């Protein structure tokens, strides 16, 4: 897959095969094995979790959700 990045000039960025979920799990396994450092801070992961939960709630209710 290729991601097109549009700035002053467009550029194609090659993406590795597989889903984002697969890449996250592989990264976590390498972190647990001591082969890599965690790619994100715990605070960033928590902020994403809050955002995703609000998105789920909004989809279920059909209404905006305040964060």
N, CA, C and O atoms as a CHARMM CRD file, in Angstrom:
* protein
*
  268
    1    1 UNK  N      0.82500  -1.19600   0.00000 PROA 1      0.00000
    2    1 UNK  CA     0.00000   0.00000   0.00000 PROA 1      0.00000
    3    1 UNK  C      0.86700   1.25700   0.00000 PROA 1      0.00000
    4    1 UNK  O      2.00400   1.24400   0.47200 PROA 1      0.00000
    5    2 UNK  N      0.31700   2.32600  -0.53100 PROA 2      0.00000
    6    2 UNK  CA     1.03900   3.58800  -0.60600 PROA 2      0.00000
    7    2 UNK  C      0.18200   4.68300   0.00100 PROA 2      0.00000
    8    2 UNK  O     -1.02100   4.75200  -0.25000 PROA 2      0.00000
    9    3 UNK  N      0.80000   5.53400   0.79500 PROA 3      0.00000
   10    3 UNK  CA     0.14400   6.70000   1.37900 PROA 3      0.00000
   11    3 UNK  C      0.64400   7.91600   0.62400 PROA 3      0.00000
   12    3 UNK  O      1.85300   8.10000   0.48100 PROA 3      0.00000
   13    4 UNK  N     -0.27700   8.75800   0.13300 PROA 4      0.00000
   14    4 UNK  CA     0.12500   9.98300  -0.54200 PROA 4      0.00000
   15    4 UNK  C      0.09500  11.12500   0.46100 PROA 4      0.00000
   16    4 UNK  O     -0.93000  11.37900   1.09400 PROA 4      0.00000
   17    5 UNK  N      1.21100  11.80600   0.60100 PROA 5      0.00000
   18    5 UNK  CA     1.33600  12.93500   1.51300 PROA 5      0.00000
   19    5 UNK  C      1.32600  14.19700   0.66900 PROA 5      0.00000
   20    5 UNK  O      2.17000  14.36500  -0.21100 PROA 5      0.00000
   21    6 UNK  N      0.37600  15.08800   0.93200 PROA 6      0.00000
   22    6 UNK  CA     0.24800  16.31200   0.15300 PROA 6      0.00000
   23    6 UNK  C      0.73500  17.49800   0.98900 PROA 6      0.00000
   24    6 UNK  O      0.14700  17.84100   2.01500 PROA 6      0.00000
   25    7 UNK  N      1.80800  18.10300   0.52700 PROA 7      0.00000
   26    7 UNK  CA     2.34800  19.32500   1.11500 PROA 7      0.00000
   27    7 UNK  C      2.55600  20.27500  -0.05700 PROA 7      0.00000
   28    7 UNK  O      1.74700  20.30100  -0.98400 PROA 7      0.00000
   29    8 UNK  N      3.61100  21.03900  -0.02600 PROA 8      0.00000
   30    8 UNK  CA     3.92300  21.88300  -1.17200 PROA 8      0.00000
   31    8 UNK  C      4.09900  21.00400  -2.40900 PROA 8      0.00000
   32    8 UNK  O      3.67400  21.36500  -3.50700 PROA 8      0.00000
   33    9 UNK  N      4.72200  19.86200  -2.21800 PROA 9      0.00000
   34    9 UNK  CA     4.85600  18.86300  -3.27600 PROA 9      0.00000
   35    9 UNK  C      4.34200  17.53600  -2.74000 PROA 9      0.00000
   36    9 UNK  O      4.55800  17.21300  -1.57200 PROA 9      0.00000
   37   10 UNK  N      3.67200  16.77400  -3.57400 PROA 10     0.00000
   38   10 UNK  CA     3.16000  15.47400  -3.14400 PROA 10     0.00000
   39   10 UNK  C      4.27100  14.44100  -3.16500 PROA 10     0.00000
   40   10 UNK  O      5.16700  14.49400  -4.00700 PROA 10     0.00000
   41   11 UNK  N      4.20600  13.51200  -2.24300 PROA 11     0.00000
   42   11 UNK  CA     5.16000  12.41300  -2.23600 PROA 11     0.00000
   43   11 UNK  C      4.44900  11.13400  -1.82600 PROA 11     0.00000
   44   11 UNK  O      3.51900  11.16900  -1.02000 PROA 11     0.00000
   45   12 UNK  N      4.87300  10.02700  -2.36600 PROA 12     0.00000
   46   12 UNK  CA     4.32400   8.72100  -2.01500 PROA 12     0.00000
   47   12 UNK  C      5.20100   8.11000  -0.93900 PROA 12     0.00000
   48   12 UNK  O      6.42800   8.11000  -1.04100 PROA 12     0.00000
   49   13 UNK  N      4.55800   7.59200   0.08900 PROA 13     0.00000
   50   13 UNK  CA     5.26600   6.93700   1.17900 PROA 13     0.00000
   51   13 UNK  C      4.82100   5.48300   1.19500 PROA 13     0.00000
   52   13 UNK  O      3.63300   5.20000   1.34600 PROA 13     0.00000
   53   14 UNK  N      5.75300   4.56800   1.04300 PROA 14     0.00000
   54   14 UNK  CA     5.41900   3.14200   1.05000 PROA 14     0.00000
   55   14 UNK  C      5.02200   2.71400   2.45600 PROA 14     0.00000
   56   14 UNK  O      5.68200   3.07400   3.43100 PROA 14     0.00000
   57   15 UNK  N      3.96200   1.95900   2.55400 PROA 15     0.00000
   58   15 UNK  CA     3.49000   1.43700   3.84000 PROA 15     0.00000
   59   15 UNK  C      3.76400  -0.05700   3.89900 PROA 15     0.00000
   60   15 UNK  O      3.63900  -0.74900   2.88900 PROA 15     0.00000
   61   16 UNK  N      4.13600  -0.56200   5.07100 PROA 16     0.00000
   62   16 UNK  CA     4.34300  -2.00600   5.17600 PROA 16     0.00000
   63   16 UNK  C      3.02000  -2.75400   5.01900 PROA 16     0.00000
   64   16 UNK  O      1.95400  -2.22400   5.33300 PROA 16     0.00000
   65   17 UNK  N      3.10200  -3.96400   4.54000 PROA 17     0.00000
   66   17 UNK  CA     1.90400  -4.78500   4.38300 PROA 17     0.00000
   67   17 UNK  C      1.34500  -5.15300   5.74600 PROA 17     0.00000
   68   17 UNK  O      2.08900  -5.21800   6.72500 PROA 17     0.00000
   69   18 UNK  N      0.06200  -5.39200   5.81800 PROA 18     0.00000
   70   18 UNK  CA    -0.58200  -5.77900   7.06500 PROA 18     0.00000
   71   18 UNK  C     -1.45000  -4.65600   7.59200 PROA 18     0.00000
   72   18 UNK  O     -1.42900  -3.53900   7.07600 PROA 18     0.00000
   73   19 UNK  N     -2.21200  -4.96800   8.62800 PROA 19     0.00000
   74   19 UNK  CA    -3.09200  -3.97100   9.22600 PROA 19     0.00000
   75   19 UNK  C     -2.37400  -3.23700  10.34900 PROA 19     0.00000
   76   19 UNK  O     -1.36200  -3.70700  10.86800 PROA 19     0.00000
   77   20 UNK  N     -2.90500  -2.09100  10.71000 PROA 20     0.00000
   78   20 UNK  CA    -2.35500  -1.34000  11.83300 PROA 20     0.00000
   79   20 UNK  C     -2.38800  -2.16700  13.11500 PROA 20     0.00000
   80   20 UNK  O     -1.46400  -2.10900  13.92500 PROA 20     0.00000
   81   21 UNK  N     -3.45100  -2.93000  13.28900 PROA 21     0.00000
   82   21 UNK  CA    -3.58700  -3.78000  14.47600 PROA 21     0.00000
   83   21 UNK  C     -2.45500  -4.80300  14.53900 PROA 21     0.00000
   84   21 UNK  O     -1.86200  -5.01400  15.59700 PROA 21     0.00000
   85   22 UNK  N     -2.15900  -5.43400  13.40900 PROA 22     0.00000
   86   22 UNK  CA    -1.06800  -6.42100  13.36900 PROA 22     0.00000
   87   22 UNK  C      0.26300  -5.77800  13.73100 PROA 22     0.00000
   88   22 UNK  O      1.06200  -6.36200  14.46200 PROA 22     0.00000
   89   23 UNK  N      0.49800  -4.57500  13.21900 PROA 23     0.00000
   90   23 UNK  CA     1.75100  -3.87900  13.51600 PROA 23     0.00000
   91   23 UNK  C      1.83900  -3.50400  14.99500 PROA 23     0.00000
   92   23 UNK  O      2.90700  -3.59800  15.59900 PROA 23     0.00000
   93   24 UNK  N      0.72100  -3.08300  15.57300 PROA 24     0.00000
   94   24 UNK  CA     0.71400  -2.73600  16.99800 PROA 24     0.00000
   95   24 UNK  C      1.02100  -3.95600  17.86200 PROA 24     0.00000
   96   24 UNK  O      1.80300  -3.86800  18.80900 PROA 24     0.00000
   97   25 UNK  N      0.40800  -5.08900  17.53800 PROA 25     0.00000
   98   25 UNK  CA     0.63600  -6.31000  18.31600 PROA 25     0.00000
   99   25 UNK  C      2.09100  -6.75700  18.19100 PROA 25     0.00000
  100   25 UNK  O      2.71800  -7.12400  19.18500 PROA 25     0.00000
  101   26 UNK  N      2.63000  -6.72500  16.96200 PROA 26     0.00000
  102   26 UNK  CA     4.03700  -7.11100  16.78000 PROA 26     0.00000
  103   26 UNK  C      4.96600  -6.18000  17.55200 PROA 26     0.00000
  104   26 UNK  O      5.94100  -6.63000  18.15500 PROA 26     0.00000
  105   27 UNK  N      4.66500  -4.88400  17.53300 PROA 27     0.00000
  106   27 UNK  CA     5.47600  -3.91900  18.28300 PROA 27     0.00000
  107   27 UNK  C      5.41000  -4.22400  19.78000 PROA 27     0.00000
  108   27 UNK  O      6.43800  -4.22900  20.45700 PROA 27     0.00000
  109   28 UNK  N      4.21500  -4.47800  20.29600 PROA 28     0.00000
  110   28 UNK  CA     4.05800  -4.79100  21.71000 PROA 28     0.00000
  111   28 UNK  C      4.85100  -6.03700  22.08500 PROA 28     0.00000
  112   28 UNK  O      5.49200  -6.07000  23.13500 PROA 28     0.00000
  113   29 UNK  N      4.81600  -7.05700  21.24100 PROA 29     0.00000
  114   29 UNK  CA     5.57900  -8.27100  21.52100 PROA 29     0.00000
  115   29 UNK  C      7.08200  -7.99500  21.55100 PROA 29     0.00000
  116   29 UNK  O      7.79900  -8.55200  22.38200 PROA 29     0.00000
  117   30 UNK  N      7.55900  -7.13600  20.64300 PROA 30     0.00000
  118   30 UNK  CA     8.98400  -6.77900  20.64800 PROA 30     0.00000
  119   30 UNK  C      9.34500  -5.95100  21.87800 PROA 30     0.00000
  120   30 UNK  O     10.44900  -6.07600  22.40700 PROA 30     0.00000
  121   31 UNK  N      8.42000  -5.10400  22.33700 PROA 31     0.00000
  122   31 UNK  CA     8.64500  -4.33700  23.57100 PROA 31     0.00000
  123   31 UNK  C      8.74800  -5.29300  24.75400 PROA 31     0.00000
  124   31 UNK  O      9.66400  -5.18400  25.56900 PROA 31     0.00000
  125   32 UNK  N      7.81400  -6.22100  24.84400 PROA 32     0.00000
  126   32 UNK  CA     7.80900  -7.17500  25.95500 PROA 32     0.00000
  127   32 UNK  C      9.05300  -8.06700  25.94300 PROA 32     0.00000
  128   32 UNK  O      9.51200  -8.51300  26.99400 PROA 32     0.00000
  129   33 UNK  N      9.59500  -8.32400  24.74600 PROA 33     0.00000
  130   33 UNK  CA    10.80600  -9.14000  24.62700 PROA 33     0.00000
  131   33 UNK  C     12.06700  -8.31100  24.86600 PROA 33     0.00000
  132   33 UNK  O     13.17400  -8.85100  24.86400 PROA 33     0.00000
  133   34 UNK  N     11.90500  -6.99600  25.07400 PROA 34     0.00000
  134   34 UNK  CA    13.04900  -6.13700  25.31400 PROA 34     0.00000
  135   34 UNK  C     13.80400  -5.74700  24.06100 PROA 34     0.00000
  136   34 UNK  O     14.93800  -5.27700  24.14500 PROA 34     0.00000
  137   35 UNK  N     13.19800  -5.93300  22.90400 PROA 35     0.00000
  138   35 UNK  CA    13.85400  -5.63300  21.62600 PROA 35     0.00000
  139   35 UNK  C     13.62100  -4.19800  21.16500 PROA 35     0.00000
  140   35 UNK  O     14.38500  -3.68600  20.34800 PROA 35     0.00000
  141   36 UNK  N     12.57900  -3.53900  21.67400 PROA 36     0.00000
  142   36 UNK  CA    12.24100  -2.17700  21.27500 PROA 36     0.00000
  143   36 UNK  C     11.75200  -1.40900  22.48800 PROA 36     0.00000
  144   36 UNK  O     11.35400  -1.98500  23.50100 PROA 36     0.00000
  145   37 UNK  N     11.79300  -0.08400  22.35200 PROA 37     0.00000
  146   37 UNK  CA    11.18500   0.79400  23.34200 PROA 37     0.00000
  147   37 UNK  C      9.73500   1.03800  22.93400 PROA 37     0.00000
  148   37 UNK  O      9.40800   0.99600  21.74800 PROA 37     0.00000
  149   38 UNK  N      8.88000   1.28800  23.89500 PROA 38     0.00000
  150   38 UNK  CA     7.48600   1.58400  23.61200 PROA 38     0.00000
  151   38 UNK  C      7.40400   2.82900  22.73300 PROA 38     0.00000
  152   38 UNK  O      8.05200   3.83400  23.02800 PROA 38     0.00000
  153   39 UNK  N      6.61800   2.77500  21.65900 PROA 39     0.00000
  154   39 UNK  CA     6.57500   3.85000  20.66900 PROA 39     0.00000
  155   39 UNK  C      5.77900   5.06400  21.13300 PROA 39     0.00000
  156   39 UNK  O      5.97800   6.15800  20.60500 PROA 39     0.00000
  157   40 UNK  N      4.89800   4.90500  22.09100 PROA 40     0.00000
  158   40 UNK  CA     4.08600   6.02700  22.56200 PROA 40     0.00000
  159   40 UNK  C      4.11300   6.08500  24.08000 PROA 40     0.00000
  160   40 UNK  O      4.34800   5.08000  24.75200 PROA 40     0.00000
  161   41 UNK  N      3.87000   7.26900  24.60500 PROA 41     0.00000
  162   41 UNK  CA     3.78400   7.43900  26.04900 PROA 41     0.00000
  163   41 UNK  C      2.43100   6.92900  26.53700 PROA 41     0.00000
  164   41 UNK  O      1.45000   6.93700  25.79400 PROA 41     0.00000
  165   42 UNK  N      2.39000   6.49300  27.77000 PROA 42     0.00000
  166   42 UNK  CA     1.13700   5.99100  28.34800 PROA 42     0.00000
  167   42 UNK  C      0.04900   7.06400  28.30700 PROA 42     0.00000
  168   42 UNK  O     -1.12500   6.75000  28.10600 PROA 42     0.00000
  169   43 UNK  N      0.43000   8.31800  28.49500 PROA 43     0.00000
  170   43 UNK  CA    -0.54400   9.41400  28.46600 PROA 43     0.00000
  171   43 UNK  C     -1.18500   9.54200  27.08700 PROA 43     0.00000
  172   43 UNK  O     -2.38000   9.81400  26.97500 PROA 43     0.00000
  173   44 UNK  N     -0.38300   9.34500  26.03600 PROA 44     0.00000
  174   44 UNK  CA    -0.91900   9.40500  24.67500 PROA 44     0.00000
  175   44 UNK  C     -1.86700   8.24600  24.40900 PROA 44     0.00000
  176   44 UNK  O     -2.90700   8.42300  23.77500 PROA 44     0.00000
  177   45 UNK  N     -1.51400   7.07300  24.88800 PROA 45     0.00000
  178   45 UNK  CA    -2.38000   5.90500  24.71200 PROA 45     0.00000
  179   45 UNK  C     -3.70700   6.11400  25.43300 PROA 45     0.00000
  180   45 UNK  O     -4.76300   5.75800  24.90900 PROA 45     0.00000
  181   46 UNK  N     -3.65700   6.69300  26.64000 PROA 46     0.00000
  182   46 UNK  CA    -4.89000   6.96000  27.39000 PROA 46     0.00000
  183   46 UNK  C     -5.74900   7.98600  26.66500 PROA 46     0.00000
  184   46 UNK  O     -6.96700   7.82500  26.58800 PROA 46     0.00000
  185   47 UNK  N     -5.13400   9.03700  26.13300 PROA 47     0.00000
  186   47 UNK  CA    -5.88700  10.05800  25.39800 PROA 47     0.00000
  187   47 UNK  C     -6.58300   9.44400  24.19000 PROA 47     0.00000
  188   47 UNK  O     -7.72800   9.78700  23.89900 PROA 47     0.00000
  189   48 UNK  N     -5.91100   8.54800  23.49000 PROA 48     0.00000
  190   48 UNK  CA    -6.51400   7.87300  22.34600 PROA 48     0.00000
  191   48 UNK  C     -7.67500   6.99200  22.79200 PROA 48     0.00000
  192   48 UNK  O     -8.71200   6.95400  22.13000 PROA 48     0.00000
  193   49 UNK  N     -7.51300   6.29000  23.89800 PROA 49     0.00000
  194   49 UNK  CA    -8.58000   5.44100  24.41100 PROA 49     0.00000
  195   49 UNK  C     -9.82500   6.26700  24.74300 PROA 49     0.00000
  196   49 UNK  O    -10.94300   5.85600  24.43100 PROA 49     0.00000
  197   50 UNK  N     -9.63800   7.41700  25.36800 PROA 50     0.00000
  198   50 UNK  CA   -10.76100   8.30800  25.69800 PROA 50     0.00000
  199   50 UNK  C    -11.45600   8.76000  24.41700 PROA 50     0.00000
  200   50 UNK  O    -12.68400   8.77000  24.34300 PROA 50     0.00000
  201   51 UNK  N    -10.67300   9.13200  23.41500 PROA 51     0.00000
  202   51 UNK  CA   -11.23000   9.58000  22.14100 PROA 51     0.00000
  203   51 UNK  C    -12.01200   8.46500  21.45100 PROA 51     0.00000
  204   51 UNK  O    -13.11500   8.69800  20.95400 PROA 51     0.00000
  205   52 UNK  N    -11.45400   7.26300  21.41600 PROA 52     0.00000
  206   52 UNK  CA   -12.13600   6.13600  20.77300 PROA 52     0.00000
  207   52 UNK  C    -13.42200   5.76800  21.50500 PROA 52     0.00000
  208   52 UNK  O    -14.41800   5.41700  20.87200 PROA 52     0.00000
  209   53 UNK  N    -13.40600   5.84500  22.82000 PROA 53     0.00000
  210   53 UNK  CA   -14.62000   5.54400  23.59500 PROA 53     0.00000
  211   53 UNK  C    -15.69700   6.58800  23.30700 PROA 53     0.00000
  212   53 UNK  O    -16.87200   6.24300  23.17900 PROA 53     0.00000
  213   54 UNK  N    -15.31200   7.84900  23.20400 PROA 54     0.00000
  214   54 UNK  CA   -16.27600   8.89800  22.87800 PROA 54     0.00000
  215   54 UNK  C    -16.84200   8.68600  21.47700 PROA 54     0.00000
  216   54 UNK  O    -18.03200   8.90100  21.24400 PROA 54     0.00000
  217   55 UNK  N    -15.99200   8.26700  20.54900 PROA 55     0.00000
  218   55 UNK  CA   -16.44700   7.98900  19.18500 PROA 55     0.00000
  219   55 UNK  C    -17.47200   6.85500  19.19200 PROA 55     0.00000
  220   55 UNK  O    -18.50800   6.94500  18.53400 PROA 55     0.00000
  221   56 UNK  N    -17.17900   5.79300  19.93400 PROA 56     0.00000
  222   56 UNK  CA   -18.11900   4.66300  20.01500 PROA 56     0.00000
  223   56 UNK  C    -19.44700   5.11600  20.60200 PROA 56     0.00000
  224   56 UNK  O    -20.51200   4.76300  20.09400 PROA 56     0.00000
  225   57 UNK  N    -19.37900   5.90100  21.67600 PROA 57     0.00000
  226   57 UNK  CA   -20.59500   6.39200  22.32500 PROA 57     0.00000
  227   57 UNK  C    -21.41200   7.25800  21.36900 PROA 57     0.00000
  228   57 UNK  O    -22.63600   7.14400  21.32300 PROA 57     0.00000
  229   58 UNK  N    -20.74300   8.12200  20.60700 PROA 58     0.00000
  230   58 UNK  CA   -21.42800   8.98800  19.65400 PROA 58     0.00000
  231   58 UNK  C    -22.08200   8.17800  18.53900 PROA 58     0.00000
  232   58 UNK  O    -23.20300   8.47800  18.12500 PROA 58     0.00000
  233   59 UNK  N    -21.38500   7.15400  18.05400 PROA 59     0.00000
  234   59 UNK  CA   -21.96200   6.30700  17.00900 PROA 59     0.00000
  235   59 UNK  C    -23.20000   5.57900  17.50900 PROA 59     0.00000
  236   59 UNK  O    -24.17900   5.43600  16.77600 PROA 59     0.00000
  237   60 UNK  N    -23.15900   5.12000  18.75100 PROA 60     0.00000
  238   60 UNK  CA   -24.29600   4.37600  19.29400 PROA 60     0.00000
  239   60 UNK  C    -25.48600   5.29800  19.55300 PROA 60     0.00000
  240   60 UNK  O    -26.63000   4.91500  19.30800 PROA 60     0.00000
  241   61 UNK  N    -25.22300   6.51800  20.05100 PROA 61     0.00000
  242   61 UNK  CA   -26.30000   7.42400  20.41900 PROA 61     0.00000
  243   61 UNK  C    -26.74600   8.30400  19.25900 PROA 61     0.00000
  244   61 UNK  O    -27.86500   8.81600  19.26300 PROA 61     0.00000
  245   62 UNK  N    -25.87800   8.48100  18.26700 PROA 62     0.00000
  246   62 UNK  CA   -26.20200   9.37100  17.16100 PROA 62     0.00000
  247   62 UNK  C    -26.07200  10.83900  17.52600 PROA 62     0.00000
  248   62 UNK  O    -26.51500  11.71000  16.77800 PROA 62     0.00000
  249   63 UNK  N    -25.46900  11.11500  18.66700 PROA 63     0.00000
  250   63 UNK  CA   -25.33300  12.49800  19.15400 PROA 63     0.00000
  251   63 UNK  C    -23.86900  12.81300  19.42800 PROA 63     0.00000
  252   63 UNK  O    -23.07100  11.90700  19.67100 PROA 63     0.00000
  253   64 UNK  N    -23.51300  14.09500  19.39000 PROA 64     0.00000
  254   64 UNK  CA   -22.15000  14.47500  19.74700 PROA 64     0.00000
  255   64 UNK  C    -21.85200  14.14900  21.20300 PROA 64     0.00000
  256   64 UNK  O    -22.75300  14.14300  22.04200 PROA 64     0.00000
  257   65 UNK  N    -20.60400  13.88300  21.49300 PROA 65     0.00000
  258   65 UNK  CA   -20.15500  13.59100  22.85700 PROA 65     0.00000
  259   65 UNK  C    -19.07700  14.59300  23.22000 PROA 65     0.00000
  260   65 UNK  O    -18.12300  14.79000  22.46700 PROA 65     0.00000
  261   66 UNK  N    -19.22800  15.22300  24.36700 PROA 66     0.00000
  262   66 UNK  CA   -18.22000  16.18300  24.80300 PROA 66     0.00000
  263   66 UNK  C    -17.07300  15.44400  25.48400 PROA 66     0.00000
  264   66 UNK  O    -17.27600  14.48600  26.23000 PROA 66     0.00000
  265   67 UNK  N    -15.87500  15.91500  25.20500 PROA 67     0.00000
  266   67 UNK  CA   -14.68500  15.32900  25.83900 PROA 67     0.00000
  267   67 UNK  C    -14.22800  16.21400  26.98200 PROA 67     0.00000
  268   67 UNK  O    -13.24100  15.90100  27.64800 PROA 67     0.00000
